CSV table of C-alpha atoms in Angstrom, one decimal:
chain,number,residue,atom,x,y,z
A,10,UNK,CA,-37.5,-13.4,0.2
A,11,UNK,CA,-37.2,-10.8,3.3
A,12,UNK,CA,-34.1,-11.3,5.1
A,13,UNK,CA,-35.2,-12.0,9.1
A,14,UNK,CA,-35.1,-10.1,12.4
A,15,UNK,CA,-32.4,-11.3,13.4
A,16,UNK,CA,-30.4,-11.2,9.6
A,17,UNK,CA,-31.5,-7.6,9.8
A,18,UNK,CA,-29.3,-7.1,13.1
A,19,UNK,CA,-26.8,-8.7,11.9
A,20,UNK,CA,-26.2,-7.1,8.8
A,21,UNK,CA,-26.6,-3.6,9.5
A,22,UNK,CA,-23.5,-4.4,12.6
A,23,UNK,CA,-21.9,-5.4,9.2
A,24,UNK,CA,-23.1,-2.5,6.9
A,25,UNK,CA,-21.5,-0.5,9.8
A,26,UNK,CA,-18.5,-1.7,10.2
A,27,UNK,CA,-18.0,-1.3,6.1
A,28,UNK,CA,-19.0,2.3,6.7
A,29,UNK,CA,-16.2,2.9,9.3
A,30,UNK,CA,-13.7,0.9,7.4
A,31,UNK,CA,-14.9,3.1,4.1
A,32,UNK,CA,-14.4,6.3,6.0
A,33,UNK,CA,-10.8,5.3,7.8
A,34,UNK,CA,-9.6,4.3,4.1
A,35,UNK,CA,-10.9,7.9,3.4
A,36,UNK,CA,-9.4,9.8,6.2
A,37,UNK,CA,-5.9,7.6,6.8
A,38,UNK,CA,-4.5,9.4,3.9
A,39,UNK,CA,-5.1,12.7,4.9
A,40,UNK,CA,-1.6,13.3,6.7
A,41,UNK,CA,0.4,11.5,3.7
A,42,UNK,CA,-1.7,13.1,0.6
A,43,UNK,CA,0.2,16.4,0.1
A,44,UNK,CA,3.6,15.1,0.7
A,45,UNK,CA,3.4,12.1,-1.9
A,46,UNK,CA,1.9,14.5,-3.9
A,47,UNK,CA,4.7,16.8,-3.6
A,48,UNK,CA,7.2,14.1,-4.2
A,49,UNK,CA,6.0,14.6,-8.1
A,50,UNK,CA,4.7,18.4,-8.3
A,51,UNK,CA,5.4,21.5,-5.9
A,52,UNK,CA,2.0,23.1,-7.2
A,53,UNK,CA,-0.6,23.2,-4.3
A,54,UNK,CA,-3.1,23.4,-7.0
A,55,UNK,CA,-2.1,19.9,-8.0
A,56,UNK,CA,-3.8,18.4,-4.3
A,57,UNK,CA,-6.9,19.9,-4.9
A,58,UNK,CA,-7.0,18.8,-8.4
A,59,UNK,CA,-6.9,15.4,-6.7
A,60,UNK,CA,-9.5,16.0,-4.4
A,61,UNK,CA,-11.9,18.0,-7.1
A,62,UNK,CA,-11.3,14.9,-9.5
A,63,UNK,CA,-12.1,12.3,-7.1
A,64,UNK,CA,-15.3,14.0,-6.5
A,65,UNK,CA,-16.1,14.7,-10.3
A,66,UNK,CA,-16.0,10.9,-11.0
A,67,UNK,CA,-17.9,9.7,-8.2
A,68,UNK,CA,-20.8,12.6,-9.6
A,69,UNK,CA,-20.9,11.2,-13.0
A,70,UNK,CA,-20.7,7.3,-11.4
A,71,UNK,CA,-22.7,7.8,-7.9
A,72,UNK,CA,-26.4,7.8,-9.9
A,73,UNK,CA,-25.4,4.7,-12.3
A,74,UNK,CA,-23.9,2.9,-9.5
A,75,UNK,CA,-27.6,3.6,-7.5
A,76,UNK,CA,-29.2,2.0,-10.4
A,77,UNK,CA,-27.4,-0.9,-10.7
A,78,UNK,CA,-28.5,-1.4,-7.2
A,79,UNK,CA,-31.9,-0.6,-7.6
A,80,UNK,CA,-32.1,-3.3,-10.9
A,81,UNK,CA,-29.4,-6.6,-9.6
A,82,UNK,CA,-29.1,-5.6,-5.8
A,83,UNK,CA,-27.2,-4.2,-2.9
A,84,UNK,CA,-25.2,-6.9,-2.5
A,85,UNK,CA,-22.7,-6.9,-5.8
A,86,UNK,CA,-22.8,-3.4,-6.5
A,87,UNK,CA,-21.2,-2.3,-2.7
A,88,UNK,CA,-18.7,-5.9,-3.7
A,89,UNK,CA,-17.6,-3.7,-6.9
A,90,UNK,CA,-17.6,-0.3,-5.6
A,91,UNK,CA,-15.1,-1.9,-2.7
A,92,UNK,CA,-12.9,-3.6,-5.4
A,93,UNK,CA,-12.5,-0.5,-7.1
A,94,UNK,CA,-11.3,1.8,-3.8
A,95,UNK,CA,-8.8,-1.3,-3.0
A,96,UNK,CA,-7.8,-0.7,-6.6
A,97,UNK,CA,-7.7,2.8,-6.2
A,98,UNK,CA,-5.8,3.0,-2.9
A,99,UNK,CA,-3.0,0.5,-4.2
A,100,UNK,CA,-2.3,2.7,-7.6
A,101,UNK,CA,-2.2,5.6,-5.3
A,102,UNK,CA,0.1,4.1,-2.9
A,103,UNK,CA,2.8,2.5,-5.7
A,104,UNK,CA,2.6,6.3,-7.4
A,105,UNK,CA,6.0,6.6,-9.6
A,106,UNK,CA,4.4,9.4,-11.5
A,107,UNK,CA,1.3,12.1,-11.6
A,108,UNK,CA,-0.8,10.4,-13.7
A,109,UNK,CA,-0.9,7.3,-11.8
A,110,UNK,CA,-2.2,9.6,-8.7
A,111,UNK,CA,-4.7,11.2,-10.7
A,112,UNK,CA,-5.6,7.5,-12.3
A,113,UNK,CA,-6.1,6.4,-8.7
A,114,UNK,CA,-8.7,9.1,-7.6
A,115,UNK,CA,-10.4,8.9,-10.7
A,116,UNK,CA,-10.5,5.0,-10.5
A,117,UNK,CA,-11.6,5.2,-6.5
A,118,UNK,CA,-14.4,8.0,-7.4
A,119,UNK,CA,-15.8,6.3,-9.8
A,120,UNK,CA,-16.4,3.3,-7.7
A,121,UNK,CA,-16.9,5.3,-4.8
A,122,UNK,CA,-20.3,4.2,-4.4
A,123,UNK,CA,-19.7,2.9,-1.1
A,124,UNK,CA,-21.8,5.1,1.2
A,125,UNK,CA,-24.7,5.5,-1.3
A,126,UNK,CA,-25.1,1.6,-1.5
A,127,UNK,CA,-25.2,1.2,2.1
A,128,UNK,CA,-27.6,4.3,2.4
A,129,UNK,CA,-29.6,2.4,0.5
A,130,UNK,CA,-29.2,-0.9,2.0
A,131,UNK,CA,-29.8,0.6,5.5
A,132,UNK,CA,-32.9,2.2,4.2
A,133,UNK,CA,-34.4,-1.7,2.5
A,134,UNK,CA,-34.1,-3.4,5.9
A,135,UNK,CA,-35.7,-0.3,8.0
A,136,UNK,CA,-39.3,0.4,8.9
A,137,UNK,CA,-40.4,3.6,9.6
A,138,UNK,CA,-39.9,3.4,12.9
A,139,UNK,CA,-36.2,2.1,13.3
A,140,UNK,CA,-35.8,4.6,9.6
A,141,UNK,CA,-33.9,7.3,11.8
A,142,UNK,CA,-32.1,5.4,14.0
A,143,UNK,CA,-31.0,3.2,12.0
A,144,UNK,CA,-29.9,6.0,9.5
A,145,UNK,CA,-27.5,7.5,12.7
A,146,UNK,CA,-24.8,4.6,11.6
A,147,UNK,CA,-23.7,7.3,9.5
A,148,UNK,CA,-23.0,10.0,11.6
A,149,UNK,CA,-21.7,7.2,14.2
A,150,UNK,CA,-18.9,5.6,11.5
A,151,UNK,CA,-18.0,8.6,10.4
A,152,UNK,CA,-17.1,10.3,14.0
A,153,UNK,CA,-15.0,7.3,14.7
A,154,UNK,CA,-13.6,7.3,11.7
A,155,UNK,CA,-12.6,10.5,11.6
A,156,UNK,CA,-10.3,9.8,14.6
A,157,UNK,CA,-9.0,6.8,13.9
A,158,UNK,CA,-8.4,7.4,10.2
A,159,UNK,CA,-6.2,10.2,10.4
A,160,UNK,CA,-3.8,8.5,13.5
A,161,UNK,CA,-3.3,5.5,12.2
A,162,UNK,CA,-2.5,7.7,8.5
A,163,UNK,CA,0.1,9.8,11.2
A,164,UNK,CA,1.4,6.7,12.7
A,165,UNK,CA,1.8,4.5,9.4
A,166,UNK,CA,2.9,7.9,7.2
A,167,UNK,CA,5.7,7.7,9.7
A,168,UNK,CA,7.1,4.2,8.4
A,169,UNK,CA,5.9,5.0,5.5
A,170,UNK,CA,4.5,7.3,2.9
A,171,UNK,CA,2.5,4.6,0.4
A,172,UNK,CA,1.7,3.0,4.5
A,173,UNK,CA,-1.7,4.4,4.6
A,174,UNK,CA,-2.6,3.6,1.3
A,175,UNK,CA,-2.0,0.2,1.1
A,176,UNK,CA,-3.9,-0.3,4.5
A,177,UNK,CA,-6.7,1.4,3.1
A,178,UNK,CA,-5.8,-1.0,0.1
A,179,UNK,CA,-6.2,-4.0,2.6
A,180,UNK,CA,-9.9,-2.5,5.1
A,181,UNK,CA,-11.4,-2.3,1.6
A,182,UNK,CA,-10.4,-5.4,-0.2
A,183,UNK,CA,-11.6,-6.8,3.4
A,184,UNK,CA,-14.4,-4.8,3.8
A,185,UNK,CA,-15.2,-6.3,-0.1
A,186,UNK,CA,-14.8,-10.1,1.0
A,187,UNK,CA,-17.4,-9.4,4.1
A,188,UNK,CA,-20.0,-8.4,1.7
A,189,UNK,CA,-19.4,-11.4,-0.4
A,190,UNK,CA,-19.7,-13.8,2.2
A,191,UNK,CA,-21.8,-12.8,5.1
A,192,UNK,CA,-23.7,-9.9,4.2
A,193,UNK,CA,-27.3,-11.2,2.4
A,194,UNK,CA,-28.8,-9.6,0.1
A,195,UNK,CA,-31.1,-7.1,1.1
A,196,UNK,CA,-33.6,-6.1,-2.4
A,197,UNK,CA,-35.4,-9.5,-3.3
A,198,UNK,CA,-35.5,-9.9,-7.0
A,199,UNK,CA,-39.3,-9.1,-6.5
A,200,UNK,CA,-38.7,-5.5,-5.1
A,201,UNK,CA,-36.4,-4.8,-7.6
A,202,UNK,CA,-36.7,-2.2,-10.7
A,203,UNK,CA,-37.3,-4.3,-13.5
A,204,UNK,CA,-36.7,-1.5,-16.2
A,205,UNK,CA,-33.7,-2.4,-18.2
A,206,UNK,CA,-30.1,-0.5,-18.0
A,207,UNK,CA,-30.1,2.6,-20.5
A,208,UNK,CA,-27.4,4.5,-22.0
A,209,UNK,CA,-29.6,7.7,-20.9
A,210,UNK,CA,-28.8,5.9,-17.1
A,211,UNK,CA,-24.9,7.3,-17.7
A,212,UNK,CA,-26.3,10.6,-18.1
A,213,UNK,CA,-26.1,12.0,-13.8
A,214,UNK,CA,-28.1,15.0,-15.2
A,215,UNK,CA,-31.1,12.3,-15.9
A,216,UNK,CA,-31.4,10.8,-13.0
A,217,UNK,CA,-30.8,14.0,-10.6
A,218,UNK,CA,-33.9,15.4,-12.2
A,219,UNK,CA,-35.8,12.8,-12.6
A,220,UNK,CA,-35.7,12.9,-8.7
A,221,UNK,CA,-35.5,16.3,-8.0
A,222,UNK,CA,-38.6,17.3,-10.1
A,223,UNK,CA,-40.6,15.8,-7.5
A,224,UNK,CA,-41.9,18.4,-5.1
A,225,UNK,CA,-40.8,17.1,-1.5
A,226,UNK,CA,-37.5,15.3,-2.7
A,227,UNK,CA,-36.4,18.5,-4.6
A,228,UNK,CA,-36.8,20.6,-2.0
A,229,UNK,CA,-34.7,18.7,0.5
A,230,UNK,CA,-31.8,17.6,-1.8
A,231,UNK,CA,-31.8,21.7,-1.9
A,232,UNK,CA,-32.1,22.1,1.5
A,233,UNK,CA,-28.9,19.1,1.7
A,234,UNK,CA,-27.0,20.6,-1.4
A,235,UNK,CA,-27.0,24.7,0.6
A,236,UNK,CA,-25.9,22.5,3.6
A,237,UNK,CA,-23.0,21.0,1.9
A,238,UNK,CA,-21.9,23.7,0.0
A,239,UNK,CA,-21.3,26.2,2.8
A,240,UNK,CA,-19.7,22.8,5.8
A,241,UNK,CA,-17.2,21.2,2.8
A,242,UNK,CA,-16.5,25.1,1.9
A,243,UNK,CA,-15.2,26.5,5.3
A,244,UNK,CA,-14.1,23.5,6.2
A,245,UNK,CA,-11.4,23.3,3.2
A,246,UNK,CA,-10.4,26.5,4.2
A,247,UNK,CA,-10.2,26.2,8.2
A,248,UNK,CA,-6.8,25.1,9.2
A,249,UNK,CA,-5.3,28.0,7.6
A,250,UNK,CA,-7.7,30.4,9.1
A,251,UNK,CA,-6.7,28.9,12.2
A,252,UNK,CA,-3.3,28.7,11.6
A,253,UNK,CA,-3.8,33.1,10.2
A,254,UNK,CA,-6.2,33.3,13.1
A,255,UNK,CA,-4.6,32.0,16.3
A,256,UNK,CA,-0.9,30.4,14.9
A,257,UNK,CA,-2.6,26.6,15.7
A,258,UNK,CA,0.0,24.0,15.8
A,259,UNK,CA,-0.9,21.2,13.9
A,260,UNK,CA,-1.6,18.1,17.1
A,261,UNK,CA,-4.2,21.5,18.2
A,262,UNK,CA,-6.0,21.1,15.0
A,263,UNK,CA,-5.6,17.5,15.1
A,264,UNK,CA,-7.0,17.0,18.6
A,265,UNK,CA,-9.8,19.3,17.7
A,266,UNK,CA,-11.0,17.1,15.1
A,267,UNK,CA,-10.5,14.4,17.1
A,268,UNK,CA,-12.6,15.5,20.3
A,269,UNK,CA,-15.6,16.8,17.7
A,270,UNK,CA,-15.8,13.0,16.3
A,271,UNK,CA,-15.9,12.0,19.8
A,272,UNK,CA,-18.2,13.8,20.5
A,273,UNK,CA,-20.5,13.2,17.7
A,274,UNK,CA,-20.0,9.6,18.4
A,275,UNK,CA,-21.1,10.1,22.2
A,276,UNK,CA,-24.3,11.7,20.9
A,277,UNK,CA,-25.8,9.0,18.3
A,278,UNK,CA,-27.3,7.5,21.3
A,279,UNK,CA,-30.0,10.5,21.8
A,280,UNK,CA,-30.6,11.5,18.4
A,281,UNK,CA,-33.3,8.9,18.0
A,282,UNK,CA,-35.2,10.5,20.5
A,283,UNK,CA,-34.9,13.7,19.3
A,284,UNK,CA,-36.3,13.2,16.2
A,285,UNK,CA,-39.1,11.3,17.4
A,286,UNK,CA,-39.5,14.7,20.2
A,287,UNK,CA,-39.9,17.4,17.5
A,288,UNK,CA,-40.1,15.2,13.9
A,289,UNK,CA,-37.9,15.1,11.2
A,290,UNK,CA,-38.3,18.4,9.5
A,291,UNK,CA,-38.5,20.3,12.7
A,292,UNK,CA,-35.1,18.5,14.4
A,293,UNK,CA,-33.3,19.7,11.1
A,294,UNK,CA,-34.2,22.9,10.9
A,295,UNK,CA,-32.7,23.0,14.5
A,296,UNK,CA,-29.4,21.8,13.5
A,297,UNK,CA,-29.2,23.8,10.5
A,298,UNK,CA,-30.0,27.5,13.0
A,299,UNK,CA,-27.4,25.6,15.4
A,300,UNK,CA,-24.5,24.9,12.8
A,301,UNK,CA,-25.5,28.3,12.0
A,302,UNK,CA,-24.6,29.9,15.5
A,303,UNK,CA,-21.4,27.5,15.7
A,304,UNK,CA,-20.2,29.1,12.1
A,305,UNK,CA,-20.4,32.4,13.7
A,306,UNK,CA,-19.0,31.5,16.7
A,307,UNK,CA,-16.0,29.7,15.0
A,308,UNK,CA,-14.6,33.5,14.1
A,309,UNK,CA,-16.2,35.2,16.9
A,310,UNK,CA,-14.0,33.6,19.7
A,311,UNK,CA,-10.8,35.0,21.4
A,312,UNK,CA,-9.0,32.4,22.4
A,313,UNK,CA,-8.1,29.1,20.4
A,314,UNK,CA,-9.5,26.5,23.3
A,315,UNK,CA,-12.6,28.1,22.6
A,316,UNK,CA,-12.5,26.1,19.4
A,317,UNK,CA,-13.1,22.9,21.3
A,318,UNK,CA,-16.1,23.3,22.7
A,319,UNK,CA,-18.0,25.3,19.5
A,320,UNK,CA,-16.3,23.0,16.3
A,321,UNK,CA,-17.8,19.5,18.8
A,322,UNK,CA,-21.4,21.2,18.8
A,323,UNK,CA,-21.1,22.3,14.7
A,324,UNK,CA,-19.9,18.7,14.0
A,325,UNK,CA,-22.3,17.2,16.2
A,326,UNK,CA,-25.2,19.4,14.1
A,327,UNK,CA,-23.6,18.6,11.2
A,328,UNK,CA,-23.6,14.8,11.7
A,329,UNK,CA,-27.0,15.2,13.0
A,330,UNK,CA,-28.9,16.4,9.5
A,331,UNK,CA,-27.5,13.9,7.7
A,332,UNK,CA,-29.4,11.2,8.8
A,333,UNK,CA,-32.1,12.9,9.6
A,334,UNK,CA,-32.4,14.2,6.0
A,335,UNK,CA,-31.6,11.5,4.3
A,336,UNK,CA,-33.8,9.2,6.6
A,337,UNK,CA,-36.7,11.6,5.2
A,338,UNK,CA,-36.0,11.7,1.8
A,339,UNK,CA,-35.7,7.7,1.7
A,340,UNK,CA,-39.4,7.7,3.2
A,341,UNK,CA,-40.6,9.1,-0.1
A,342,UNK,CA,-39.4,7.1,-2.9
A,343,UNK,CA,-40.4,3.4,-2.9
A,344,UNK,CA,-37.8,0.2,-3.1
A,345,UNK,CA,-37.1,-0.1,-6.0
A,346,UNK,CA,-35.9,3.8,-6.5
A,347,UNK,CA,-33.6,3.9,-3.1
A,348,UNK,CA,-30.4,3.2,-5.0
A,349,UNK,CA,-31.0,5.9,-7.1
A,350,UNK,CA,-32.4,8.7,-5.1
A,351,UNK,CA,-28.9,7.8,-2.8
A,352,UNK,CA,-27.1,8.0,-6.0
A,353,UNK,CA,-28.2,11.2,-6.3
A,354,UNK,CA,-27.9,12.4,-3.2
A,355,UNK,CA,-24.1,11.0,-3.5
A,356,UNK,CA,-23.6,12.9,-6.6
A,357,UNK,CA,-25.0,15.9,-5.3
A,358,UNK,CA,-22.9,16.0,-2.6
A,359,UNK,CA,-20.1,15.4,-4.5
A,360,UNK,CA,-20.3,18.3,-7.0
A,361,UNK,CA,-20.5,20.9,-3.6
A,362,UNK,CA,-17.4,19.3,-2.5
A,363,UNK,CA,-16.3,21.0,-6.0
A,364,UNK,CA,-18.1,24.3,-5.3
A,365,UNK,CA,-18.1,24.6,-2.0
A,366,UNK,CA,-14.3,24.6,-2.1
A,367,UNK,CA,-13.4,26.8,-4.1
A,368,UNK,CA,-16.1,29.5,-3.2
A,369,UNK,CA,-14.6,29.7,0.0
A,370,UNK,CA,-11.7,29.5,-1.2
A,371,UNK,CA,-12.5,32.9,-3.1
A,372,UNK,CA,-13.8,34.5,-0.7
A,373,UNK,CA,-10.8,34.1,1.9
A,374,UNK,CA,-8.7,35.3,-0.6
A,375,UNK,CA,-10.3,38.2,-2.4
A,376,UNK,CA,-12.9,39.1,0.7
A,377,UNK,CA,-11.4,38.7,4.4
A,378,UNK,CA,-10.5,35.5,5.8
A,379,UNK,CA,-13.4,35.5,8.1
A,380,UNK,CA,-16.0,35.5,5.1
A,381,UNK,CA,-16.5,31.8,4.7
A,382,UNK,CA,-18.1,31.4,7.6
A,383,UNK,CA,-20.3,34.5,8.5
A,384,UNK,CA,-21.2,34.4,4.9
A,385,UNK,CA,-21.8,30.1,5.6
A,386,UNK,CA,-23.9,31.4,8.5
A,387,UNK,CA,-26.4,33.6,6.5
A,388,UNK,CA,-26.8,30.7,3.5
A,389,UNK,CA,-27.2,27.9,6.8
A,390,UNK,CA,-29.7,30.7,8.7
A,391,UNK,CA,-31.9,30.7,5.5
A,392,UNK,CA,-31.6,27.2,4.8
A,393,UNK,CA,-32.4,26.7,8.4
A,394,UNK,CA,-36.1,29.2,7.4
A,395,UNK,CA,-36.6,27.2,4.0
A,396,UNK,CA,-37.0,24.2,5.6
A,397,UNK,CA,-39.3,25.3,8.5
A,398,UNK,CA,-41.8,26.6,6.1
A,399,UNK,CA,-41.6,23.2,3.9
A,400,UNK,CA,-45.4,21.7,3.3
A,401,UNK,CA,-44.2,18.4,2.7
A,402,UNK,CA,-46.7,15.9,0.9
A,403,UNK,CA,-47.5,12.4,2.4
A,404,UNK,CA,-44.2,10.0,1.9
A,405,UNK,CA,-44.9,6.9,0.1
A,406,UNK,CA,-45.9,4.0,1.8
């Protein structure tokens, strides 16, 4: 039995709140992670290993989480993932040894199905007319979360380095309890996948292949991968680039990121109208071109002050692209496959969170520091042209 219109509105508000808590939980550790790791190792590589371990675990687990959501419903999988995140944050706060930190990120990565399951939930309760508007909740949550999370992390870190991790655990635990007692199930039993879970479903490459071999989805996922590869790449080296070029202070970089997040939130109200005017494919192409131009401007501008506007434009373009492509892709699969699609989406995004920074780091060190920006802009331009030339088949009903 489907949920009512009133229940749908309430559910979307709760899903947004869960997404916001999730983003805050992720970004709240940014100001203190390096200080915590330094207690056990002075090797900068160890900090990147923690990030890579999380992303690798998410890559292998996300398609399975999506498949479980298609079989058993979204709510139980969402609850499990949130409890897993809470456990991971608690272990990170306890620390005591480097292996404990690594274990905490491994657990959190394995159970990091929050956003893919939330995306499948949003798709379940959306109509073709409301899908783009509902997917814009991701942009709003990320915009606000990237402002609130680091600010909370910095403030709590002044009290105790472990405090942000414990606070993030409390947020995840609260979101899990909300999912249990308030959030209705979005996928009724009659719309769930009837296929039994098999050992082959533990192989993420099988789930990825089943999705990408479809012409429309394969092309769109390639676009999403290229975007994430470039975007995660230059983001990973940006603070170092700004320090080298402009001698930027931490407060300048922090205020720049905060302003960009606020700009993303403020622009979300115009997203549905823009998509309706241009269409999803053309609007996604426009976002990629705009992102490419902003990437070029990032290393061309002569003064740091110009970057407040440039990075805001870049962040808004990137923030608009995800819900646009996510909405477009979700219309190409049946309800019983939404979880698999979103799991594959999350897995491929996680892979780009590993390969993108590695590429950018090599380019920064062995070519020129600005190379992730102008090389990335070239890739984004080619990706935009590729998306504009796609002849997409008729979406699934």
